[in-house]
Amino acid sequence: MILSPFEWTIAKRYMLPGRGEAFIALVAGISLVAVALGVAALVIVMSVMNGFRAELFDKIVGLNGHAIVNAYGGRLENWQSVLADVRKTPGVVRASPLIEQPLLATFNGRVEAILVRGNTPQDIGRIQPNVKSGRLIDLQPGSGNVAIGARLAENLGAQIGDTITIINPAGRSTPFGTVPRQVAYQISAIFEIGVYDYDQAFVVMPIPDAQTLLLTGDSVGMIEITTNDPDKVGEILKPLAERLQGQAVVTDWKTINASLFEALAVERVAMFVVLSIIVLVAVFNILSSLIMLVRAKTRDIAILRTMGATRRSLLKIFVTTGFVIGALGTLTGLLLGFVFLYFRQPIVNLVQLVTGQNLWDPSIRFLTELPSRSDPVEIGVISVMALVFSFLATLYPAFRAASTDPVQVLRYE
């Protein structure tokens, strides 16, 4: 919609009402602010929701792989042949044996539930970027060294060099019953994955040490698989699942974390719909300000019509006036949203300091910091939606202005 110099001049005049029209200017300003806040809220919430999903996926799937081969009974005796079969499956980029067993750990009279994780040297090396203190290289088979999560270290009060005792209830049998197996390990590294449940429970050690602790011989508990496309992991591993029927079951990340990711998806859609309604309500302010502007400018409109202005010109003038308010509000909202996202963690910390409330408890929200990941497609959809709503809100007042009969107006005014 291209405006002529005459139409643009009138439109600019109506965008900046005079002194006698301060109330109209106030309503227009409120409209701009309302649209900006609605767009900013959408950008912030959708980016945070995307960040939640992406961070959880990266940390959970990055640590556990895209799928797990679990043996019936918890022990995979012929794991070497199964591992070779998994690695030959098209689409599989990495596969490694894994032992995972819930046990207890004690230190200085404190007892914590832990998850002992036996990994290969290559998998242990993948934790290196998350190490806060200590050295992973000391985790050698038979060394008696382990790496533990940062929250677990805090709960136990343990540091690098301290010795913790891991208790395995499946110990040796005696005439007085089963005596739990207790083995001492030295802490050689403390890591922080960023997922609270992992950081408060994981104790990582080489596979041979885990086999010795759990008395499982040469067997492993599962095989961890990473594919070239996590969204198609079910299709990629379907042939493998069929070959392992009766021996083991293949479980992908979608099934393991189904409740968590489905809840996030539902919440994401619900938040988008609710906040879209807020933007829709905001553009009603544009509608009301334009209606008041048309009522205030009825005499001017009649004079313009008698001077030769066409209905089409008046339609374009008032559509432009309202649309510019919506466009400026959308742009302001985008800028406000990006600024908030950039300073999101300091803002959360400031609110916590002012209110005295813990707004971001990692034990509840899984992650230690507020995540964010903006999707350009979603940002585009939000912007287009706000602009379309703003445009639709201008149509009724613009048509009212264009349909003004100059004869009737000038006769009585």
mmCIF file of C-alpha atoms in Angstrom:
data_model
loop_
_atom_site.group_PDB
_atom_site.id
_atom_site.type_symbol
_atom_site.label_atom_id
_atom_site.label_comp_id
_atom_site.label_asym_id
_atom_site.label_seq_id
_atom_site.Cartn_x
_atom_site.Cartn_y
_atom_site.Cartn_z
ATOM 1 C CA MET A 1 0.000 0.000 0.000
ATOM 2 C CA ILE A 2 1.884 3.034 -1.322
ATOM 3 C CA LEU A 3 0.827 6.455 -0.043
ATOM 4 C CA SER A 4 0.970 9.638 -2.071
ATOM 5 C CA PRO A 5 2.735 12.695 -0.521
ATOM 6 C CA PHE A 6 -0.682 14.152 0.372
ATOM 7 C CA GLU A 7 -1.851 10.959 2.060
ATOM 8 C CA TRP A 8 1.433 10.540 3.953
ATOM 9 C CA THR A 9 1.316 14.149 5.179
ATOM 10 C CA ILE A 10 -2.203 13.719 6.575
ATOM 11 C CA ALA A 11 -1.276 10.338 8.107
ATOM 12 C CA LYS A 12 1.733 11.861 9.908
ATOM 13 C CA ARG A 13 -0.488 14.659 11.194
ATOM 14 C CA TYR A 14 -2.935 12.145 12.645
ATOM 15 C CA MET A 15 -0.129 10.095 14.222
ATOM 16 C CA LEU A 16 0.809 13.153 16.311
ATOM 17 C CA PRO A 17 -2.492 14.623 17.573
ATOM 18 C CA GLY A 18 -2.518 18.267 18.658
ATOM 19 C CA ARG A 19 -2.861 19.751 22.131
ATOM 20 C CA GLY A 20 -6.618 19.463 22.154
ATOM 21 C CA GLU A 21 -6.379 15.763 21.429
ATOM 22 C CA ALA A 22 -4.112 14.739 24.308
ATOM 23 C CA PHE A 23 -6.484 11.963 25.379
ATOM 24 C CA ILE A 24 -6.347 10.388 21.901
ATOM 25 C CA ALA A 25 -2.543 10.598 22.021
ATOM 26 C CA LEU A 26 -2.585 8.939 25.455
ATOM 27 C CA VAL A 27 -4.742 6.059 24.210
ATOM 28 C CA ALA A 28 -2.470 5.644 21.167
ATOM 29 C CA GLY A 29 0.569 5.560 23.470
ATOM 30 C CA ILE A 30 -1.092 2.974 25.674
ATOM 31 C CA SER A 31 -1.837 0.943 22.545
ATOM 32 C CA LEU A 32 1.821 1.024 21.524
ATOM 33 C CA VAL A 33 2.986 0.006 24.999
ATOM 34 C CA ALA A 34 0.379 -2.773 25.251
ATOM 35 C CA VAL A 35 1.402 -4.286 21.909
ATOM 36 C CA ALA A 36 5.075 -4.000 22.884
ATOM 37 C CA LEU A 37 4.521 -5.774 26.202
ATOM 38 C CA GLY A 38 2.452 -8.516 24.557
ATOM 39 C CA VAL A 39 5.084 -9.164 21.873
ATOM 40 C CA ALA A 40 7.901 -9.023 24.452
ATOM 41 C CA ALA A 41 6.070 -11.528 26.661
ATOM 42 C CA LEU A 42 5.619 -13.895 23.728
ATOM 43 C CA VAL A 43 9.273 -13.627 22.695
ATOM 44 C CA ILE A 44 10.537 -14.143 26.258
ATOM 45 C CA VAL A 45 8.260 -17.058 27.145
ATOM 46 C CA MET A 46 8.712 -18.923 23.845
ATOM 47 C CA SER A 47 12.489 -18.451 23.931
ATOM 48 C CA VAL A 48 12.667 -19.696 27.517
ATOM 49 C CA MET A 49 10.466 -22.697 26.694
ATOM 50 C CA ASN A 50 12.651 -23.507 23.681
ATOM 51 C CA GLY A 51 15.702 -23.093 25.873
ATOM 52 C CA PHE A 52 14.247 -25.484 28.433
ATOM 53 C CA ARG A 53 13.638 -28.159 25.825
ATOM 54 C CA ALA A 54 16.987 -27.667 24.101
ATOM 55 C CA GLU A 55 19.012 -27.611 27.331
ATOM 56 C CA LEU A 56 17.245 -30.636 28.748
ATOM 57 C CA PHE A 57 17.666 -32.484 25.467
ATOM 58 C CA ASP A 58 21.359 -31.575 25.176
ATOM 59 C CA LYS A 59 22.151 -32.531 28.769
ATOM 60 C CA ILE A 60 19.927 -35.581 29.190
ATOM 61 C CA VAL A 61 20.406 -37.059 25.729
ATOM 62 C CA GLY A 62 24.015 -35.890 25.573
ATOM 63 C CA LEU A 63 24.757 -37.903 28.709
ATOM 64 C CA ASN A 64 22.511 -40.912 28.107
ATOM 65 C CA GLY A 65 22.534 -41.137 24.318
ATOM 66 C CA HIS A 66 19.535 -41.286 22.023
ATOM 67 C CA ALA A 67 18.574 -44.841 23.017
ATOM 68 C CA ILE A 68 19.430 -47.598 25.477
ATOM 69 C CA VAL A 69 19.601 -51.365 24.933
ATOM 70 C CA ASN A 70 18.446 -52.894 28.228
ATOM 71 C CA ALA A 71 18.950 -56.594 28.868
ATOM 72 C CA TYR A 72 16.152 -58.618 30.425
ATOM 73 C CA GLY A 73 17.110 -59.182 34.053
ATOM 74 C CA GLY A 74 19.476 -56.229 34.062
ATOM 75 C CA ARG A 75 22.553 -58.129 32.839
ATOM 76 C CA LEU A 76 23.785 -58.357 29.269
ATOM 77 C CA GLU A 77 26.142 -61.332 29.247
ATOM 78 C CA ASN A 78 27.038 -61.420 25.548
ATOM 79 C CA TRP A 79 27.323 -57.661 25.307
ATOM 80 C CA GLN A 80 30.351 -57.741 22.976
ATOM 81 C CA SER A 81 28.363 -59.386 20.161
ATOM 82 C CA VAL A 82 25.329 -57.154 20.802
ATOM 83 C CA LEU A 83 27.599 -54.093 20.754
ATOM 84 C CA ALA A 84 29.058 -55.164 17.408
ATOM 85 C CA ASP A 85 25.529 -55.660 16.041
ATOM 86 C CA VAL A 86 24.475 -52.215 17.257
ATOM 87 C CA ARG A 87 27.488 -50.518 15.677
ATOM 88 C CA LYS A 88 26.724 -52.143 12.314
ATOM 89 C CA THR A 89 23.168 -50.737 12.320
ATOM 90 C CA PRO A 90 22.762 -47.970 9.681
ATOM 91 C CA GLY A 91 22.304 -44.553 11.286
ATOM 92 C CA VAL A 92 24.141 -45.409 14.527
ATOM 93 C CA VAL A 93 27.142 -43.127 15.037
ATOM 94 C CA ARG A 94 28.217 -44.259 18.501
ATOM 95 C CA ALA A 95 27.551 -47.173 20.827
ATOM 96 C CA SER A 96 29.197 -48.048 24.124
ATOM 97 C CA PRO A 97 28.585 -50.387 27.072
ATOM 98 C CA LEU A 98 27.237 -48.891 30.282
ATOM 99 C CA ILE A 99 26.566 -49.943 33.857
ATOM 100 C CA GLU A 100 24.084 -47.989 35.962
ATOM 101 C CA GLN A 101 22.973 -49.031 39.425
ATOM 102 C CA PRO A 102 21.347 -47.147 42.347
ATOM 103 C CA LEU A 103 23.323 -47.598 45.587
ATOM 104 C CA LEU A 104 24.240 -45.681 48.742
ATOM 105 C CA ALA A 105 27.298 -43.575 49.549
ATOM 106 C CA THR A 106 28.539 -42.467 52.986
ATOM 107 C CA PHE A 107 31.062 -39.855 54.118
ATOM 108 C CA ASN A 108 31.635 -38.537 57.628
ATOM 109 C CA GLY A 109 28.355 -39.992 58.840
ATOM 110 C CA ARG A 110 26.294 -38.612 55.938
ATOM 111 C CA VAL A 111 24.416 -40.997 53.684
ATOM 112 C CA GLU A 112 23.141 -40.182 50.185
ATOM 113 C CA ALA A 113 21.355 -42.197 47.504
ATOM 114 C CA ILE A 114 23.586 -42.352 44.433
ATOM 115 C CA LEU A 115 23.588 -43.723 40.918
ATOM 116 C CA VAL A 116 26.813 -45.583 40.189
ATOM 117 C CA ARG A 117 27.696 -45.223 36.524
ATOM 118 C CA GLY A 118 30.337 -47.412 34.936
ATOM 119 C CA ASN A 119 31.653 -45.908 31.691
ATOM 120 C CA THR A 120 34.325 -46.576 29.106
ATOM 121 C CA PRO A 121 37.371 -44.235 29.069
ATOM 122 C CA GLN A 122 35.954 -42.511 25.971
ATOM 123 C CA ASP A 123 32.613 -41.815 27.678
ATOM 124 C CA ILE A 124 34.326 -40.615 30.832
ATOM 125 C CA GLY A 125 36.329 -38.186 28.675
ATOM 126 C CA ARG A 126 33.075 -36.629 27.427
ATOM 127 C CA ILE A 127 32.476 -35.246 30.928
ATOM 128 C CA GLN A 128 35.705 -33.226 30.784
ATOM 129 C CA PRO A 129 34.011 -29.902 29.764
ATOM 130 C CA ASN A 130 31.809 -30.172 32.875
ATOM 131 C CA VAL A 131 34.601 -30.838 35.386
ATOM 132 C CA LYS A 132 34.730 -28.152 38.097
ATOM 133 C CA SER A 133 37.767 -29.470 39.952
ATOM 134 C CA GLY A 134 40.110 -32.447 39.936
ATOM 135 C CA ARG A 135 41.317 -34.647 37.072
ATOM 136 C CA LEU A 136 39.381 -37.233 35.100
ATOM 137 C CA ILE A 137 42.597 -38.824 33.871
ATOM 138 C CA ASP A 138 43.000 -40.386 37.310
ATOM 139 C CA LEU A 139 39.916 -42.555 36.706
ATOM 140 C CA GLN A 140 41.799 -45.638 35.612
ATOM 141 C CA PRO A 141 40.593 -49.243 36.065
ATOM 142 C CA GLY A 142 41.696 -50.557 39.446
ATOM 143 C CA SER A 143 42.776 -47.121 40.696
ATOM 144 C CA GLY A 144 39.918 -46.824 43.185
ATOM 145 C CA ASN A 145 39.149 -43.290 41.956
ATOM 146 C CA VAL A 146 35.712 -41.887 41.086
ATOM 147 C CA ALA A 147 34.151 -38.633 39.830
ATOM 148 C CA ILE A 148 31.014 -37.326 41.544
ATOM 149 C CA GLY A 149 28.418 -34.635 40.827
ATOM 150 C CA ALA A 150 28.786 -31.177 42.358
ATOM 151 C CA ARG A 151 25.489 -31.314 44.282
ATOM 152 C CA LEU A 152 26.358 -34.757 45.657
ATOM 153 C CA ALA A 153 29.721 -33.411 46.819
ATOM 154 C CA GLU A 154 27.915 -30.549 48.605
ATOM 155 C CA ASN A 155 25.401 -32.896 50.238
ATOM 156 C CA LEU A 156 28.147 -35.210 51.478
ATOM 157 C CA GLY A 157 30.509 -32.378 52.376
ATOM 158 C CA ALA A 158 33.228 -34.096 50.356
ATOM 159 C CA GLN A 159 36.078 -32.572 48.341
ATOM 160 C CA ILE A 160 38.810 -33.685 45.976
ATOM 161 C CA GLY A 161 41.010 -36.278 47.680
ATOM 162 C CA ASP A 162 38.368 -37.375 50.204
ATOM 163 C CA THR A 163 37.366 -41.025 50.440
ATOM 164 C CA ILE A 164 33.714 -42.026 50.245
ATOM 165 C CA THR A 165 32.278 -45.460 50.931
ATOM 166 C CA ILE A 166 29.820 -47.010 48.477
ATOM 167 C CA ILE A 167 27.470 -49.610 49.878
ATOM 168 C CA ASN A 168 26.160 -52.455 47.719
ATOM 169 C CA PRO A 169 23.301 -54.337 49.471
ATOM 170 C CA ALA A 170 24.005 -57.408 47.304
ATOM 171 C CA GLY A 171 27.049 -58.411 49.358
ATOM 172 C CA ARG A 172 28.428 -61.733 50.554
ATOM 173 C CA SER A 173 26.308 -64.362 52.305
ATOM 174 C CA THR A 174 27.105 -65.353 55.882
ATOM 175 C CA PRO A 175 25.410 -67.602 58.456
ATOM 176 C CA PHE A 176 23.815 -64.446 59.825
ATOM 177 C CA GLY A 177 22.493 -63.305 56.447
ATOM 178 C CA THR A 178 23.772 -61.142 53.619
ATOM 179 C CA VAL A 179 26.384 -58.622 54.617
ATOM 180 C CA PRO A 180 26.318 -55.500 52.406
ATOM 181 C CA ARG A 181 29.466 -54.914 50.390
ATOM 182 C CA GLN A 182 31.290 -51.696 51.295
ATOM 183 C CA VAL A 183 34.066 -50.341 49.083
ATOM 184 C CA ALA A 184 36.034 -47.138 49.615
ATOM 185 C CA TYR A 185 36.769 -44.826 46.653
ATOM 186 C CA GLN A 186 38.781 -41.642 46.435
ATOM 187 C CA ILE A 187 37.230 -38.583 44.756
ATOM 188 C CA SER A 188 39.496 -37.506 41.892
ATOM 189 C CA ALA A 189 37.078 -35.146 40.066
ATOM 190 C CA ILE A 190 33.894 -33.172 40.701
ATOM 191 C CA PHE A 191 31.684 -32.317 37.710
ATOM 192 C CA GLU A 192 28.537 -30.278 37.099
ATOM 193 C CA ILE A 193 26.350 -31.431 34.216
ATOM 194 C CA GLY A 194 23.762 -28.697 34.838
ATOM 195 C CA VAL A 195 20.848 -31.085 35.449
ATOM 196 C CA TYR A 196 20.143 -31.161 39.170
ATOM 197 C CA ASP A 197 19.064 -34.804 39.322
ATOM 198 C CA TYR A 198 22.324 -35.906 37.730
ATOM 199 C CA ASP A 199 24.597 -33.608 39.727
ATOM 200 C CA GLN A 200 23.147 -34.816 43.035
ATOM 201 C CA ALA A 201 23.354 -38.550 42.284
ATOM 202 C CA PHE A 202 25.977 -39.547 39.710
ATOM 203 C CA VAL A 203 29.167 -41.342 40.727
ATOM 204 C CA VAL A 204 31.233 -42.171 37.638
ATOM 205 C CA MET A 205 33.884 -44.894 37.536
ATOM 206 C CA PRO A 206 35.482 -47.179 34.920
ATOM 207 C CA ILE A 207 33.435 -50.215 33.878
ATOM 208 C CA PRO A 208 35.810 -52.815 35.416
ATOM 209 C CA ASP A 209 35.548 -51.075 38.807
ATOM 210 C CA ALA A 210 31.737 -51.001 38.548
ATOM 211 C CA GLN A 211 31.707 -54.712 37.665
ATOM 212 C CA THR A 212 33.851 -55.467 40.716
ATOM 213 C CA LEU A 213 31.666 -53.353 42.989
ATOM 214 C CA LEU A 214 28.425 -54.912 41.731
ATOM 215 C CA LEU A 215 29.827 -58.457 41.465
ATOM 216 C CA THR A 216 28.525 -58.813 37.905
ATOM 217 C CA GLY A 217 31.540 -60.486 36.330
ATOM 218 C CA ASP A 218 32.098 -59.474 32.703
ATOM 219 C CA SER A 219 28.470 -58.473 32.054
ATOM 220 C CA VAL A 220 27.128 -54.938 31.602
ATOM 221 C CA GLY A 221 23.710 -53.499 32.265
ATOM 222 C CA MET A 222 22.995 -51.744 28.986
ATOM 223 C CA ILE A 223 24.386 -50.334 25.772
ATOM 224 C CA GLU A 224 24.125 -46.615 25.078
ATOM 225 C CA ILE A 225 23.381 -45.583 21.471
ATOM 226 C CA THR A 226 23.727 -42.274 19.630
ATOM 227 C CA THR A 227 22.201 -41.887 16.161
ATOM 228 C CA ASN A 228 22.638 -39.350 13.371
ATOM 229 C CA ASP A 229 19.052 -38.086 13.792
ATOM 230 C CA PRO A 230 17.506 -38.111 17.281
ATOM 231 C CA ASP A 231 14.040 -37.280 15.900
ATOM 232 C CA LYS A 232 14.072 -40.486 13.796
ATOM 233 C CA VAL A 233 15.694 -42.721 16.394
ATOM 234 C CA GLY A 234 12.686 -45.060 16.432
ATOM 235 C CA GLU A 235 12.858 -45.690 12.682
ATOM 236 C CA ILE A 236 16.646 -46.111 12.742
ATOM 237 C CA LEU A 237 16.646 -48.665 15.571
ATOM 238 C CA LYS A 238 13.509 -50.594 14.560
ATOM 239 C CA PRO A 239 15.481 -53.344 12.747
ATOM 240 C CA LEU A 240 17.812 -53.665 15.765
ATOM 241 C CA ALA A 241 14.864 -53.950 18.168
ATOM 242 C CA GLU A 242 13.444 -56.773 16.051
ATOM 243 C CA ARG A 243 16.771 -58.646 16.061
ATOM 244 C CA LEU A 244 17.100 -58.348 19.857
ATOM 245 C CA GLN A 245 13.574 -59.519 20.671
ATOM 246 C CA GLY A 246 13.593 -61.966 23.584
ATOM 247 C CA GLN A 247 17.098 -60.904 24.565
ATOM 248 C CA ALA A 248 16.925 -57.160 25.198
ATOM 249 C CA VAL A 249 14.651 -54.180 24.681
ATOM 250 C CA VAL A 250 15.572 -50.953 22.870
ATOM 251 C CA THR A 251 14.215 -47.788 24.529
ATOM 252 C CA ASP A 252 14.706 -44.400 22.886
ATOM 253 C CA TRP A 253 14.938 -40.964 24.547
ATOM 254 C CA LYS A 254 11.348 -40.126 23.606
ATOM 255 C CA THR A 255 10.081 -43.037 25.692
ATOM 256 C CA ILE A 256 12.510 -42.597 28.588
ATOM 257 C CA ASN A 257 11.694 -38.889 28.993
ATOM 258 C CA ALA A 258 8.199 -38.955 27.486
ATOM 259 C CA SER A 259 6.364 -37.349 30.417
ATOM 260 C CA LEU A 260 8.871 -34.502 30.709
ATOM 261 C CA PHE A 261 9.064 -33.532 27.034
ATOM 262 C CA GLU A 262 5.332 -34.000 26.437
ATOM 263 C CA ALA A 263 4.589 -31.720 29.396
ATOM 264 C CA LEU A 264 6.935 -29.118 27.948
ATOM 265 C CA ALA A 265 5.271 -29.374 24.522
ATOM 266 C CA VAL A 266 1.766 -28.938 25.973
ATOM 267 C CA GLU A 267 2.873 -26.034 28.157
ATOM 268 C CA ARG A 268 4.609 -24.405 25.184
ATOM 269 C CA VAL A 269 1.456 -24.491 23.051
ATOM 270 C CA ALA A 270 -0.726 -23.309 25.933
ATOM 271 C CA MET A 271 1.563 -20.361 26.695
ATOM 272 C CA PHE A 272 1.658 -19.338 23.035
ATOM 273 C CA VAL A 273 -2.153 -19.339 22.800
ATOM 274 C CA VAL A 274 -2.630 -17.412 26.068
ATOM 275 C CA LEU A 275 -0.022 -14.780 25.235
ATOM 276 C CA SER A 276 -1.403 -14.441 21.699
ATOM 277 C CA ILE A 277 -4.721 -13.500 23.282
ATOM 278 C CA ILE A 278 -2.873 -10.810 25.259
ATOM 279 C CA VAL A 279 -1.537 -9.358 21.991
ATOM 280 C CA LEU A 280 -5.052 -9.529 20.515
ATOM 281 C CA VAL A 281 -6.431 -7.635 23.506
ATOM 282 C CA ALA A 282 -3.636 -5.070 23.131
ATOM 283 C CA VAL A 283 -4.553 -4.256 19.534
ATOM 284 C CA PHE A 284 -8.110 -3.455 20.643
ATOM 285 C CA ASN A 285 -6.534 -0.326 22.091
ATOM 286 C CA ILE A 286 -5.500 0.594 18.551
ATOM 287 C CA LEU A 287 -9.085 0.057 17.456
ATOM 288 C CA SER A 288 -10.460 2.309 20.211
ATOM 289 C CA SER A 289 -7.887 5.070 19.627
ATOM 290 C CA LEU A 290 -8.652 5.117 15.887
ATOM 291 C CA ILE A 291 -12.398 5.231 16.511
ATOM 292 C CA MET A 292 -11.896 8.249 18.777
ATOM 293 C CA LEU A 293 -9.613 9.839 16.194
ATOM 294 C CA VAL A 294 -12.213 9.374 13.447
ATOM 295 C CA ARG A 295 -14.922 10.876 15.671
ATOM 296 C CA ALA A 296 -12.684 13.843 16.527
ATOM 297 C CA LYS A 297 -11.693 14.412 12.896
ATOM 298 C CA THR A 298 -15.135 14.033 11.314
ATOM 299 C CA ARG A 299 -15.242 17.712 10.237
ATOM 300 C CA ASP A 300 -11.686 17.533 8.841
ATOM 301 C CA ILE A 301 -12.564 14.378 6.934
ATOM 302 C CA ALA A 302 -15.607 16.075 5.401
ATOM 303 C CA ILE A 303 -13.479 19.043 4.329
ATOM 304 C CA LEU A 304 -10.895 16.720 2.798
ATOM 305 C CA ARG A 305 -13.665 14.957 0.860
ATOM 306 C CA THR A 306 -14.969 18.256 -0.507
ATOM 307 C CA MET A 307 -11.412 19.180 -1.559
ATOM 308 C CA GLY A 308 -11.205 16.048 -3.677
ATOM 309 C CA ALA A 309 -9.822 13.364 -1.339
ATOM 310 C CA THR A 310 -11.136 9.954 -2.384
ATOM 311 C CA ARG A 311 -12.556 7.285 -0.122
ATOM 312 C CA ARG A 312 -9.546 5.146 -0.980
ATOM 313 C CA SER A 313 -7.171 7.898 0.194
ATOM 314 C CA LEU A 314 -8.954 8.231 3.534
ATOM 315 C CA LEU A 315 -8.939 4.460 3.939
ATOM 316 C CA LYS A 316 -5.175 4.349 3.342
ATOM 317 C CA ILE A 317 -4.547 7.279 5.725
ATOM 318 C CA PHE A 318 -6.299 5.716 8.720
ATOM 319 C CA VAL A 319 -5.019 2.203 8.024
ATOM 320 C CA THR A 320 -1.478 3.596 7.926
ATOM 321 C CA THR A 321 -1.998 5.558 11.155
ATOM 322 C CA GLY A 322 -3.108 2.482 13.109
ATOM 323 C CA PHE A 323 -0.684 0.091 11.442
ATOM 324 C CA VAL A 324 2.316 2.289 12.266
ATOM 325 C CA ILE A 325 1.323 2.203 15.955
ATOM 326 C CA GLY A 326 1.159 -1.597 15.793
ATOM 327 C CA ALA A 327 4.463 -1.829 13.893
ATOM 328 C CA LEU A 328 6.260 0.444 16.365
ATOM 329 C CA GLY A 329 4.802 -1.570 19.247
ATOM 330 C CA THR A 330 5.957 -4.826 17.636
ATOM 331 C CA LEU A 331 9.486 -3.498 17.053
ATOM 332 C CA THR A 332 9.668 -2.139 20.603
ATOM 333 C CA GLY A 333 8.419 -5.467 21.962
ATOM 334 C CA LEU A 334 11.080 -7.401 20.043
ATOM 335 C CA LEU A 335 13.842 -5.136 21.343
ATOM 336 C CA LEU A 336 12.477 -5.327 24.890
ATOM 337 C CA GLY A 337 12.228 -9.113 24.687
ATOM 338 C CA PHE A 338 15.806 -9.533 23.426
ATOM 339 C CA VAL A 339 17.173 -7.193 26.117
ATOM 340 C CA PHE A 340 15.332 -9.171 28.811
ATOM 341 C CA LEU A 341 16.633 -12.476 27.438
ATOM 342 C CA TYR A 342 20.197 -11.162 27.307
ATOM 343 C CA PHE A 343 20.087 -10.092 30.973
ATOM 344 C CA ARG A 344 17.699 -12.853 32.071
ATOM 345 C CA GLN A 345 19.846 -14.405 34.806
ATOM 346 C CA PRO A 346 20.842 -11.074 36.441
ATOM 347 C CA ILE A 347 17.163 -10.074 36.365
ATOM 348 C CA VAL A 348 16.155 -13.345 38.066
ATOM 349 C CA ASN A 349 18.885 -12.851 40.672
ATOM 350 C CA LEU A 350 17.749 -9.257 41.275
ATOM 351 C CA VAL A 351 14.114 -10.297 41.748
ATOM 352 C CA GLN A 352 15.235 -13.038 44.152
ATOM 353 C CA LEU A 353 17.296 -10.493 46.099
ATOM 354 C CA VAL A 354 14.429 -7.997 46.302
ATOM 355 C CA THR A 355 11.699 -10.496 47.181
ATOM 356 C CA GLY A 356 13.813 -12.837 49.282
ATOM 357 C CA GLN A 357 12.304 -15.794 47.412
ATOM 358 C CA ASN A 358 14.143 -18.553 45.566
ATOM 359 C CA LEU A 359 12.558 -18.274 42.108
ATOM 360 C CA TRP A 360 14.892 -20.773 40.472
ATOM 361 C CA ASP A 361 15.271 -23.871 42.606
ATOM 362 C CA PRO A 362 17.368 -26.355 40.558
ATOM 363 C CA SER A 363 15.848 -29.293 42.421
ATOM 364 C CA ILE A 364 12.447 -28.337 40.983
ATOM 365 C CA ARG A 365 13.375 -26.915 37.597
ATOM 366 C CA PHE A 366 16.105 -29.484 36.685
ATOM 367 C CA LEU A 367 18.492 -26.811 35.331
ATOM 368 C CA THR A 368 20.789 -24.591 37.385
ATOM 369 C CA GLU A 369 20.182 -21.434 35.295
ATOM 370 C CA LEU A 370 17.295 -19.942 33.316
ATOM 371 C CA PRO A 371 17.816 -21.149 29.724
ATOM 372 C CA SER A 372 16.947 -19.357 26.498
ATOM 373 C CA ARG A 373 17.071 -20.220 22.825
ATOM 374 C CA SER A 374 15.312 -17.988 20.277
ATOM 375 C CA ASP A 375 13.876 -19.570 17.156
ATOM 376 C CA PRO A 376 13.995 -17.147 14.173
ATOM 377 C CA VAL A 377 10.910 -18.800 12.665
ATOM 378 C CA GLU A 378 8.922 -18.318 15.875
ATOM 379 C CA ILE A 379 10.100 -14.725 16.200
ATOM 380 C CA GLY A 380 8.935 -14.130 12.623
ATOM 381 C CA VAL A 381 5.551 -15.741 13.345
ATOM 382 C CA ILE A 382 5.085 -13.581 16.461
ATOM 383 C CA SER A 383 5.972 -10.412 14.531
ATOM 384 C CA VAL A 384 3.682 -11.246 11.611
ATOM 385 C CA MET A 385 0.845 -12.156 13.990
ATOM 386 C CA ALA A 386 1.134 -8.828 15.842
ATOM 387 C CA LEU A 387 1.247 -6.891 12.564
ATOM 388 C CA VAL A 388 -1.756 -8.756 11.144
ATOM 389 C CA PHE A 389 -3.768 -8.128 14.328
ATOM 390 C CA SER A 390 -2.805 -4.443 14.166
ATOM 391 C CA PHE A 391 -3.825 -4.222 10.505
ATOM 392 C CA LEU A 392 -7.195 -5.885 11.133
ATOM 393 C CA ALA A 393 -7.866 -3.497 14.015
ATOM 394 C CA THR A 394 -7.533 -0.514 11.650
ATOM 395 C CA LEU A 395 -10.069 -1.691 9.076
ATOM 396 C CA TYR A 396 -13.311 -0.782 10.865
ATOM 397 C CA PRO A 397 -12.295 2.814 11.816
ATOM 398 C CA ALA A 398 -10.761 3.321 8.357
ATOM 399 C CA PHE A 399 -13.962 2.217 6.601
ATOM 400 C CA ARG A 400 -15.991 4.486 8.904
ATOM 401 C CA ALA A 401 -13.784 7.409 7.960
ATOM 402 C CA ALA A 402 -13.948 6.574 4.249
ATOM 403 C CA SER A 403 -17.746 6.327 4.347
ATOM 404 C CA THR A 404 -18.181 9.794 5.887
ATOM 405 C CA ASP A 405 -20.748 11.846 3.948
ATOM 406 C CA PRO A 406 -19.358 15.434 3.712
ATOM 407 C CA VAL A 407 -22.805 16.891 2.908
ATOM 408 C CA GLN A 408 -24.350 15.526 6.103
ATOM 409 C CA VAL A 409 -21.385 16.533 8.270
ATOM 410 C CA LEU A 410 -20.992 20.102 6.931
ATOM 411 C CA ARG A 411 -24.726 20.704 7.041
ATOM 412 C CA TYR A 412 -24.885 20.277 10.802
ATOM 413 C CA GLU A 413 -21.395 21.461 11.815
#
